[in-house]
Short mmCIF file of C-alpha atoms in Angstrom, two decimals:
data_model
loop_
_atom_site.label_atom_id
_atom_site.label_comp_id
_atom_site.label_asym_id
_atom_site.label_seq_id
_atom_site.Cartn_x
_atom_site.Cartn_y
_atom_site.Cartn_z
CA ASP C 1 63.13 63.73 36.50
CA THR C 2 65.02 67.13 35.74
CA GLU C 3 67.96 65.83 36.19
CA VAL C 4 71.55 66.18 34.48
CA THR C 5 74.65 63.68 36.00
CA GLN C 6 78.29 64.48 36.13
CA THR C 7 81.45 62.04 36.43
CA PRO C 8 83.67 62.45 37.62
CA LYS C 9 82.64 64.43 40.72
CA HIS C 10 86.50 65.80 40.86
CA LEU C 11 89.58 65.76 38.28
CA VAL C 12 93.37 65.86 39.49
CA MET C 13 94.96 65.54 36.26
CA GLY C 14 98.70 66.78 34.62
CA MET C 15 99.47 68.88 32.00
CA THR C 16 100.50 66.07 29.56
CA ASN C 17 97.48 63.76 30.75
CA LYS C 18 93.98 62.50 28.79
CA LYS C 19 91.18 62.57 29.99
CA SER C 20 87.51 62.26 29.87
CA LEU C 21 84.21 64.52 31.58
CA LYS C 22 81.33 62.95 31.55
CA CYS C 23 77.20 64.27 31.33
CA GLU C 24 74.44 62.55 30.91
CA GLN C 25 70.26 63.68 30.94
CA HIS C 26 67.30 61.15 30.49
CA MET C 27 64.63 64.36 29.76
CA GLY C 28 64.81 64.04 26.32
CA HIS C 29 66.27 67.41 26.09
CA ARG C 30 67.82 67.54 22.50
CA ALA C 31 70.15 70.43 23.65
CA MET C 32 73.16 70.35 25.55
CA TYR C 33 76.15 72.56 26.94
CA TRP C 34 79.41 72.43 27.93
CA TYR C 35 80.17 75.61 30.58
CA LYS C 36 83.16 76.29 32.45
CA GLN C 37 82.88 78.49 36.01
CA LYS C 38 86.23 79.73 37.84
CA ALA C 39 85.35 80.12 41.67
CA LYS C 40 83.27 83.44 42.48
CA LYS C 41 83.11 84.14 39.22
CA PRO C 42 79.40 83.29 36.05
CA PRO C 43 80.10 80.32 34.06
CA GLU C 44 81.17 81.00 30.56
CA LEU C 45 79.45 79.09 27.87
CA MET C 46 82.18 77.20 25.75
CA PHE C 47 79.70 75.09 23.91
CA VAL C 48 76.14 74.40 22.38
CA TYR C 49 74.92 70.72 20.73
CA SER C 50 72.04 70.47 18.87
CA TYR C 51 70.27 67.06 18.16
CA GLU C 52 73.50 65.60 18.36
CA LYS C 53 75.54 67.86 16.21
CA LEU C 54 77.87 71.41 17.49
CA SER C 55 76.03 74.36 16.95
CA ILE C 56 78.06 77.04 18.50
CA ASN C 57 81.82 76.86 20.15
CA GLU C 58 82.91 79.86 21.58
CA SER C 59 86.23 79.70 20.46
CA VAL C 60 87.56 77.45 22.74
CA PRO C 61 90.89 76.19 22.54
CA SER C 62 91.62 73.23 20.82
CA ARG C 63 93.01 70.91 23.96
CA PHE C 64 89.00 70.60 25.21
CA SER C 65 87.59 68.52 22.55
CA PRO C 66 83.09 67.30 22.70
CA GLU C 67 81.55 64.90 21.08
CA CYS C 68 78.17 64.38 21.89
CA PRO C 69 77.64 60.40 21.02
CA ASN C 70 73.74 60.03 20.99
CA SER C 71 71.11 62.56 22.03
CA SER C 72 71.48 61.98 26.07
CA LEU C 73 75.12 61.82 26.21
CA LEU C 74 77.74 64.69 26.22
CA ASN C 75 81.52 64.41 26.77
CA LEU C 76 84.37 66.51 26.96
CA HIS C 77 87.43 65.36 25.86
CA LEU C 78 90.95 66.57 27.89
CA HIS C 79 94.50 66.45 26.13
CA ALA C 80 97.24 68.65 27.32
CA LEU C 81 95.66 71.10 29.20
CA GLN C 82 97.41 74.25 31.69
CA PRO C 83 97.07 74.83 34.94
CA GLU C 84 94.99 77.90 34.56
CA ASP C 85 92.35 75.35 32.33
CA SER C 86 91.20 74.60 36.62
CA ALA C 87 87.64 75.21 36.96
CA LEU C 88 84.11 73.71 37.92
CA TYR C 89 83.24 72.51 35.00
CA LEU C 90 78.80 72.31 34.10
CA CYS C 91 76.85 71.00 31.95
CA ALA C 92 73.79 72.12 31.44
CA SER C 93 70.54 70.53 29.25
CA SER C 94 67.08 71.97 27.61
CA GLN C 95 64.73 70.83 26.01
CA GLU C 96 66.28 72.23 22.73
CA LEU C 97 67.64 75.66 21.08
CA GLY C 98 65.52 78.43 19.06
CA ARG C 99 62.01 79.49 20.16
CA PRO C 100 60.49 79.76 22.63
CA ILE C 101 63.30 80.18 24.97
CA TYR C 102 63.76 76.99 27.24
CA GLU C 103 65.80 77.20 30.32
CA GLN C 104 68.72 75.20 31.06
CA TYR C 105 69.20 72.40 33.52
CA PHE C 106 72.58 72.17 35.17
CA GLY C 107 74.40 69.50 36.30
CA PRO C 108 76.45 69.10 39.57
CA GLY C 109 79.79 69.96 37.70
CA THR C 110 82.98 68.40 37.63
CA ARG C 111 85.60 70.11 39.71
CA LEU C 112 89.47 70.12 37.89
CA THR C 113 92.50 70.98 38.71
CA VAL C 114 95.43 70.52 36.40
CA THR C 115 99.04 70.08 37.80
CA ALA I 1 76.49 93.61 23.70
CA GLN I 2 73.38 92.09 24.54
CA SER I 3 74.79 91.41 28.50
CA VAL I 4 72.70 91.91 32.15
CA ALA I 5 74.38 93.50 34.93
CA GLN I 6 74.19 92.95 38.70
CA PRO I 7 75.40 95.72 40.69
CA GLU I 8 75.49 94.18 44.28
CA ASP I 9 78.11 91.87 44.97
CA GLN I 10 76.47 90.69 47.65
CA VAL I 11 73.38 91.09 49.72
CA ASN I 12 72.95 90.63 53.57
CA VAL I 13 68.88 90.46 54.87
CA ALA I 14 67.60 88.93 58.01
CA GLU I 15 65.48 85.78 58.34
CA GLY I 16 62.03 86.57 58.19
CA ASN I 17 62.41 90.63 55.87
CA PRO I 18 62.22 90.65 52.85
CA LEU I 19 65.05 90.27 50.34
CA THR I 20 65.86 92.31 46.50
CA VAL I 21 68.64 90.78 44.38
CA LYS I 22 69.07 93.27 41.52
CA CYS I 23 69.77 93.08 37.68
CA THR I 24 69.82 95.05 34.73
CA TYR I 25 69.86 94.30 31.25
CA SER I 26 71.27 96.01 28.21
CA VAL I 27 68.72 97.61 26.03
CA SER I 28 69.20 96.05 22.84
CA GLY I 29 67.36 93.19 21.97
CA ASN I 30 64.58 91.02 23.51
CA PRO I 31 65.18 90.72 27.27
CA TYR I 32 64.58 86.91 27.94
CA LEU I 33 65.83 87.13 31.02
CA PHE I 34 66.38 84.01 33.89
CA TRP I 35 67.51 83.92 37.50
CA TYR I 36 69.24 80.87 38.43
CA VAL I 37 71.00 80.05 42.04
CA GLN I 38 73.97 78.97 42.78
CA TYR I 39 74.49 76.31 46.30
CA PRO I 40 78.38 75.65 47.37
CA ASN I 41 80.16 73.36 44.76
CA ARG I 42 77.11 72.46 43.35
CA GLY I 43 75.51 73.26 39.85
CA LEU I 44 72.45 76.21 38.89
CA GLN I 45 69.44 75.69 40.00
CA PHE I 46 66.94 77.23 37.73
CA LEU I 47 64.66 79.49 39.73
CA LEU I 48 62.42 81.37 36.77
CA LYS I 49 62.30 83.64 33.82
CA TYR I 50 61.09 86.35 31.49
CA ILE I 51 60.56 85.43 28.00
CA THR I 52 56.80 87.65 26.70
CA GLY I 53 53.64 87.96 29.06
CA ASP I 54 52.78 89.48 33.08
CA ASN I 55 55.53 91.41 34.13
CA LEU I 56 55.34 89.58 37.96
CA VAL I 57 56.73 85.84 37.36
CA LYS I 58 56.59 84.01 40.10
CA GLY I 59 59.06 80.45 40.77
CA SER I 60 60.45 78.60 42.19
CA TYR I 61 61.06 78.54 46.40
CA GLY I 62 58.69 81.26 47.02
CA PHE I 63 61.07 83.60 44.48
CA GLU I 64 59.37 86.34 41.90
CA ALA I 65 61.24 88.78 39.36
CA GLU I 66 59.33 91.87 38.12
CA PHE I 67 60.28 92.55 34.43
CA ASN I 68 60.44 96.22 34.69
CA LYS I 69 60.59 97.63 30.69
CA SER I 70 61.23 101.73 31.42
CA GLN I 71 64.50 101.11 34.11
CA THR I 72 65.70 97.75 32.17
CA SER I 73 65.42 96.08 35.21
CA PHE I 74 64.73 92.16 36.47
CA HIS I 75 64.73 92.39 40.03
CA LEU I 76 64.53 88.63 42.46
CA LYS I 77 62.36 89.28 45.33
CA LYS I 78 61.04 87.38 47.82
CA PRO I 79 58.45 88.09 51.01
CA SER I 80 60.32 86.55 53.53
CA ALA I 81 64.27 85.34 53.36
CA LEU I 82 64.61 82.49 55.06
CA VAL I 83 68.62 81.30 55.79
CA SER I 84 68.56 78.23 53.54
CA ASP I 85 68.79 81.19 51.23
CA SER I 86 72.13 81.89 51.73
CA ALA I 87 73.31 80.79 47.95
CA LEU I 88 75.08 82.58 45.26
CA TYR I 89 72.45 83.89 42.26
CA PHE I 90 72.77 84.70 38.95
CA CYS I 91 70.63 87.27 36.31
CA ALA I 92 70.97 85.35 32.66
CA ARG I 93 70.10 86.92 29.66
CA ASP I 94 69.55 84.71 25.65
CA ASN I 95 70.96 86.06 23.03
CA PHE I 96 70.73 83.12 19.80
CA ASN I 97 70.86 80.12 22.45
CA LYS I 98 73.80 82.24 24.40
CA PHE I 99 73.59 82.12 27.97
CA TYR I 100 75.33 85.38 29.37
CA PHE I 101 75.50 85.21 32.88
CA GLY I 102 75.64 88.69 35.57
CA SER I 103 78.63 88.00 37.59
CA GLY I 104 76.46 87.04 40.38
CA THR I 105 75.13 87.91 43.67
CA LYS I 106 75.96 86.49 47.15
CA LEU I 107 73.14 86.30 49.59
CA ASN I 108 73.08 85.93 53.02
CA VAL I 109 70.26 85.56 55.26
CA LYS I 110 71.19 85.83 58.56
CA PRO I 111 69.30 84.32 61.77
#
């Protein structure tokens, strides 16, 4: 099973709302990632978790708060977002960080609209 | 910075013809290179990667890529294009566990 699942598929939220995006994988991968993708642009890395610990934060604003409750789950908590945060949010996983280099497997994404 | 570039925003090819989607990489560091494909409103699907070894890498769905150190390129190729290959293609590079993606190339395969 090489599937990464994400819920919800679509999310519309106001600037004062609090919501969460969820990601799940059952491939036994120990590295998980959050990316942000604007229309017709490449994905941009936001966060990397390794063995359930935050390894990389690409200077993401604090209104985005990641959480890795266990090795299969990755959440992204959203609060006080801005309209420019509207994008496709992609979750990915890979076997682990470091060497050798492993490919990442991506979920279908959550389409977020901030009104 | 260690990065990749995709010089073509769009590539058009007729079904049955060979296709090439171009990717070049900056010289500094180890070139750990990947190709991904993205269909509309979907996540990215892994096609192939070059880490070390043979310069010709074979991947999913009949795609292959050739790592060319002298030209610092990693072009994606397929001998015979299908209409279903129409999608957005991204070249990516691993830089200490961070993936940096090229700007993407939209491939249009016409019947």
